[in-house]
PDB file of C-alpha atoms in Angstrom:
ATOM      1  CA  UNK A   8     143.708  96.702  -0.697  1.00  0.00           C
ATOM      2  CA  UNK A   9     142.006  93.292  -0.763  1.00  0.00           C
ATOM      3  CA  UNK A  10     144.665  91.668   1.429  1.00  0.00           C
ATOM      4  CA  UNK A  11     143.559  93.788   4.407  1.00  0.00           C
ATOM      5  CA  UNK A  12     139.881  92.730   4.232  1.00  0.00           C
ATOM      6  CA  UNK A  13     140.181  89.884   6.815  1.00  0.00           C
ATOM      7  CA  UNK A  14     141.455  92.375   9.398  1.00  0.00           C
ATOM      8  CA  UNK A  15     138.281  94.385   8.942  1.00  0.00           C
ATOM      9  CA  UNK A  16     136.133  91.267   9.587  1.00  0.00           C
ATOM     10  CA  UNK A  17     138.271  90.427  12.600  1.00  0.00           C
ATOM     11  CA  UNK A  18     137.815  93.863  14.152  1.00  0.00           C
ATOM     12  CA  UNK A  19     134.071  93.725  13.479  1.00  0.00           C
ATOM     13  CA  UNK A  20     133.876  90.337  15.192  1.00  0.00           C
ATOM     14  CA  UNK A  21     135.836  91.621  18.202  1.00  0.00           C
ATOM     15  CA  UNK A  22     133.588  94.701  18.451  1.00  0.00           C
ATOM     16  CA  UNK A  23     130.475  92.547  18.220  1.00  0.00           C
ATOM     17  CA  UNK A  24     131.694  90.181  20.939  1.00  0.00           C
ATOM     18  CA  UNK A  25     132.652  93.061  23.225  1.00  0.00           C
ATOM     19  CA  UNK A  26     129.289  94.792  22.746  1.00  0.00           C
ATOM     20  CA  UNK A  27     127.437  91.508  23.287  1.00  0.00           C
ATOM     21  CA  UNK A  28     129.299  90.839  26.554  1.00  0.00           C
ATOM     22  CA  UNK A  29     128.731  94.373  27.802  1.00  0.00           C
ATOM     23  CA  UNK A  30     125.026  94.308  27.003  1.00  0.00           C
ATOM     24  CA  UNK A  31     124.569  90.847  28.548  1.00  0.00           C
ATOM     25  CA  UNK A  32     126.327  91.885  31.736  1.00  0.00           C
ATOM     26  CA  UNK A  33     124.289  95.098  31.951  1.00  0.00           C
ATOM     27  CA  UNK A  34     121.090  93.134  31.420  1.00  0.00           C
ATOM     28  CA  UNK A  35     122.098  90.597  34.074  1.00  0.00           C
ATOM     29  CA  UNK A  36     122.957  93.182  36.730  1.00  0.00           C
ATOM     30  CA  UNK A  37     120.165  95.644  35.886  1.00  0.00           C
ATOM     31  CA  UNK A  38     117.489  93.812  37.866  1.00  0.00           C
ATOM     32  CA  UNK A  39     118.092  93.085  41.566  1.00  0.00           C
ATOM     33  CA  UNK A  40     117.467  89.596  42.834  1.00  0.00           C
ATOM     34  CA  UNK A  41     114.490  89.486  45.184  1.00  0.00           C
ATOM     35  CA  UNK A  42     114.342  86.623  47.632  1.00  0.00           C
ATOM     36  CA  UNK A  43     110.938  85.157  48.354  1.00  0.00           C
ATOM     37  CA  UNK A  44     110.334  86.082  51.993  1.00  0.00           C
ATOM     38  CA  UNK A  45     107.236  84.201  53.027  1.00  0.00           C
ATOM     39  CA  UNK A  46     105.824  84.383  56.539  1.00  0.00           C
ATOM     40  CA  UNK A  47     105.638  80.631  57.036  1.00  0.00           C
ATOM     41  CA  UNK A  48     108.284  78.386  55.540  1.00  0.00           C
ATOM     42  CA  UNK A  49     107.074  75.498  53.448  1.00  0.00           C
ATOM     43  CA  UNK A  50     107.166  72.254  55.385  1.00  0.00           C
ATOM     44  CA  UNK A  51     106.597  69.019  53.580  1.00  0.00           C
ATOM     45  CA  UNK A  52     105.217  66.285  55.788  1.00  0.00           C
ATOM     46  CA  UNK A  53     106.262  62.827  54.688  1.00  0.00           C
ATOM     47  CA  UNK A  54     103.741  60.184  55.648  1.00  0.00           C
ATOM     48  CA  UNK A  55     105.572  56.914  56.285  1.00  0.00           C
ATOM     49  CA  UNK A  56     102.573  54.983  57.622  1.00  0.00           C
ATOM     50  CA  UNK A  57     102.381  52.181  55.053  1.00  0.00           C
ATOM     51  CA  UNK A  58      99.799  49.474  55.509  1.00  0.00           C
ATOM     52  CA  UNK A  59      99.262  46.204  53.723  1.00  0.00           C
ATOM     53  CA  UNK A  60      95.854  45.808  52.161  1.00  0.00           C
TER      54      UNK A  60
END
């Protein structure tokens, strides 16, 4: 029945979107986030000693 063909494309699109969301969420949560624990924190010293030449 040719009239039912758009429903087949619609279900395929819904399946593709569901599989894409599932795989993206699994890929996102598969790797744990590791914080960078350094011994000394980075300190930026701002030199405000401006002199006229």
